[in-house]
Amino acid sequence: MTADVRWAIAWMRDTAAKIAEHKAELTTLDREIGDGDHGENLNRGFTALLAKLDELTSEPATVGEVFKLAATTLMSTVGGASGPLYGTAFLRAAKAADTPELTPADVVAVIESALGGLVLRGKAAVGEKTMIDAWTPALEAAKAAEAAGSDAGEVLRAAADAAAQGALDTIPLKATKGRASYLGDRSMGHKDPGAASTALILESAAHTVN
Ligand code: ADP
Ligand code: MG
């Protein structure tokens, strides 16, 4: 598959399935360093998105339209810190995806825009133990893959693998943003739930295109 409108829909559907499958795991991670609602929050949002996709009467014209639907749905249903964050990320990504099919450079632009939206909204930097620590290495890997001449699927695969590693790399970090920061040193030794969900979302993106 190419990174086209059908892929964008398949990506959102696969993410919904993955989030449902990993709901308990995300919630457990959030119970360790937060308030234990991250799995529930995202599952509520992506379940709502599935319903919105089912209601579509015609195929969206651009990848961006799919992302915009994701953005508005997640923003109004997820709640917590992650709802507005992912909502803003997809809204920004939509603007970089105003096309029926993403080129490798468009894939990089989508990830860069999503990360830009997250930083604008959450004001977190790398190393503060948030989802930024998954998106940032994902962007770096995507850029490197694109520069090396990879196709859109390979760029997404590089981003997904780097996000998974980035999520693992949050384990030793001390949280200084979000709810987990209330724990101080006790946040160390646990994977950040938002970085873990980002890894799932980007894994879905790569899985559905390849
Ligand atoms: P809440 O913390 O309100 O319960 P969630 O549990 O849904 O919201 O999401 C928690 C995740 O949100 C964290 O694991 C972290 O990755 C992310 N997060 C929280 N604050 C920020 C921030 N300022 N910038 C980026 N990500 C953040
Ligand atoms: Mg929470």
Short mmCIF file of N, CA and C and ligand atoms in Angstrom, two decimals, residues 30-31 33-39 41 80-82 179 193, ligand 2:
data_model
loop_
_atom_site.label_atom_id
_atom_site.label_comp_id
_atom_site.label_asym_id
_atom_site.label_seq_id
_atom_site.Cartn_x
_atom_site.Cartn_y
_atom_site.Cartn_z
N ASP A 30 0.30 3.96 33.43
CA ASP A 30 -0.17 5.25 33.96
C ASP A 30 -0.51 5.15 35.45
N ARG A 31 -0.82 3.94 35.91
CA ARG A 31 -1.08 3.78 37.35
C ARG A 31 0.23 3.93 38.12
N ILE A 33 2.93 5.82 37.33
CA ILE A 33 3.48 7.18 37.45
C ILE A 33 2.42 8.26 37.20
N GLY A 34 1.16 7.88 37.12
CA GLY A 34 0.11 8.88 36.88
C GLY A 34 -1.15 8.51 37.62
N ASP A 35 -2.29 8.65 36.93
CA ASP A 35 -3.57 8.38 37.59
C ASP A 35 -4.32 7.19 36.99
N GLY A 36 -3.60 6.41 36.17
CA GLY A 36 -4.18 5.15 35.71
C GLY A 36 -5.33 5.25 34.73
N ASP A 37 -5.34 6.31 33.91
CA ASP A 37 -6.46 6.43 32.96
C ASP A 37 -6.02 6.48 31.50
N HIS A 38 -4.74 6.37 31.21
CA HIS A 38 -4.27 6.60 29.83
C HIS A 38 -4.87 5.60 28.83
N GLY A 39 -4.92 4.32 29.23
CA GLY A 39 -5.50 3.30 28.34
C GLY A 39 -6.98 3.57 28.09
N ASN A 41 -8.56 6.45 28.44
CA ASN A 41 -8.69 7.71 27.69
C ASN A 41 -8.56 7.48 26.20
N GLY A 80 -8.01 14.21 29.66
CA GLY A 80 -6.67 14.18 30.25
C GLY A 80 -5.72 15.13 29.54
N ALA A 81 -4.43 14.91 29.79
CA ALA A 81 -3.42 15.72 29.10
C ALA A 81 -3.29 15.25 27.66
N SER A 82 -3.46 13.95 27.45
CA SER A 82 -3.15 13.38 26.13
C SER A 82 -4.18 13.73 25.06
N ARG A 179 1.58 14.92 34.95
CA ARG A 179 1.23 14.35 36.24
C ARG A 179 2.37 13.55 36.88
N PRO A 193 3.69 6.35 29.88
CA PRO A 193 2.54 5.82 29.14
C PRO A 193 2.30 6.52 27.79
MG MG B 2 -3.45 9.70 33.23
#
